[in-house]
Every structure is written in structure tokens, then in C-alpha cells.
Coordinates of C-alpha atoms in Angstrom, one line a residue:
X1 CA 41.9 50.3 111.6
X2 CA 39.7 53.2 110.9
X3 CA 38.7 53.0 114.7
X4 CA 42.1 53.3 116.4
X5 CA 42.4 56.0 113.5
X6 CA 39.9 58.0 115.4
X7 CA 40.6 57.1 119.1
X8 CA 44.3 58.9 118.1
X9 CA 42.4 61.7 116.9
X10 CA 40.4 61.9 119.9
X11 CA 43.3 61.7 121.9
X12 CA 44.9 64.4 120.0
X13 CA 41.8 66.7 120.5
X14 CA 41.4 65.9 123.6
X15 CA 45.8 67.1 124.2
X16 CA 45.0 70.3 122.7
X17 CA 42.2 71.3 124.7
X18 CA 44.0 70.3 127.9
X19 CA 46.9 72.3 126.8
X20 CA 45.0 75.1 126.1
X21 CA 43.5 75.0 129.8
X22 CA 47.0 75.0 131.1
X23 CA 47.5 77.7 129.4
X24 CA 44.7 80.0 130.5
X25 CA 45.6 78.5 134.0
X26 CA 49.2 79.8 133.8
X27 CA 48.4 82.9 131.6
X28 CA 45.7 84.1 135.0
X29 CA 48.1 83.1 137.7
X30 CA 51.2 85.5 136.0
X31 CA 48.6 88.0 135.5
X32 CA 47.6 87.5 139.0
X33 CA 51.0 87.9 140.2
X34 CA 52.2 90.3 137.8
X35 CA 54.7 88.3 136.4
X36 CA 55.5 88.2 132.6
X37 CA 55.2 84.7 130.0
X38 CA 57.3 84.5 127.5
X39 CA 54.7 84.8 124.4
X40 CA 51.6 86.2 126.0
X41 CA 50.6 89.7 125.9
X42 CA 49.4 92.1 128.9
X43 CA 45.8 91.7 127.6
X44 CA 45.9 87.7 127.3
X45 CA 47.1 87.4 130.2
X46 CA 43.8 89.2 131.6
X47 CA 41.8 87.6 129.4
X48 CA 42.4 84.2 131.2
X49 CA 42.1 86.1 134.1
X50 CA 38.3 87.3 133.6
X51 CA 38.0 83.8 132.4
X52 CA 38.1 82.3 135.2
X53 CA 37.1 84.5 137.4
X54 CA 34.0 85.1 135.5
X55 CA 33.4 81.3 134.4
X56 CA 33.2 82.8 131.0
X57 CA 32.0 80.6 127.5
X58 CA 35.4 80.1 126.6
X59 CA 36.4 78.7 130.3
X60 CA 33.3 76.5 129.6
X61 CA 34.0 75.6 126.0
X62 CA 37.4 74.3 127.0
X63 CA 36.1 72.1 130.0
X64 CA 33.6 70.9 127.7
X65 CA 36.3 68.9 125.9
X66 CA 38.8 68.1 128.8
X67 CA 35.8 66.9 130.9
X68 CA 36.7 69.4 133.7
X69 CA 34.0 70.9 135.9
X70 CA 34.4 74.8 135.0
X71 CA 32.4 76.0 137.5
X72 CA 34.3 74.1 140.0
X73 CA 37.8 75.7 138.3
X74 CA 36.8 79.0 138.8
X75 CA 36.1 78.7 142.7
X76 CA 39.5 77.1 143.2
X77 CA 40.9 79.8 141.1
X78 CA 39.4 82.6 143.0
X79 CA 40.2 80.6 146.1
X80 CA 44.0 80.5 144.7
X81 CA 43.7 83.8 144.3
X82 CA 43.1 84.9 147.8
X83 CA 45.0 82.7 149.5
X84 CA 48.3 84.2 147.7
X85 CA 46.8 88.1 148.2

């Protein structure tokens, strides 16, 4: 039906999102830690540092479609943070 049509689609928008926040997650952390990703650039990396450091819009715009608090994910980050300095 044209409803579970769009409840896959949802799902599938809703995977994307999710992935990308896992991968701002581990793009900070390596920066963090100076270590490298395979695929990710010096300057991503501290891009999705700032990010969620600085609760930017793009931190924001992400939780907005996984339903995460992004306020909430940047304390925990910056608590991460100094708990492995």
C-alpha cells in the first residue's frame, strides 16, 4: 500500500540521518584523538569537531531528523572530551 510505501521511506530517511550522526560522532572523536578515518579529510574531521562542540545548525539539523536532543550531544561530547584529556 501507498502507506507502508512511505513508512519504508521514512525509515530510510530516518537510517541516513542516523548514519550521518555516527559519522560526525566518529569523525570529532579521531580528530579529538588525532587519529586518522579512512575517507575523511583533516578538515572534516574538525568540522564535526566544531560541531559538536559548538552545537552548530548542522549538529541541530541532523538531530532534528533522528529525534536526538543536540544540545544534550554536545555536553556529553565535551564531557567525552575531557574525561579522555
Amino acid at each position: 500500500s501507498t502507506f507502508e510505501l512511505g513508512q519504508e521511506a521514512g525509515a530510510a530517511e530516518y537510517r541516513l540521518w542516523r548514519a550521518a550522526l555516527v559519522l560526525m560522532v566518529k569523525d570529532a572523536k579521531a580528530h579529538w584523538l588525532n587519529k586518522t578515518v579512512q575517507g575523511a579529510t583533516e578538515e572534516d574531521k574538525e568540522e564535526a569537531f566544531d560541531a559538536l562542540c559548538d552545537c552548530t545548525w548542522m549538529l541541530k539539523r541532523i538531530c532534528t531528523y533522528t529525534g536526538h536532543d543536540a544540545e544534550a550531544l554536545s555536553e556529553g561530547f565535551i564531557k567525552w572530551c575531557s574525561d579522555t584529556a
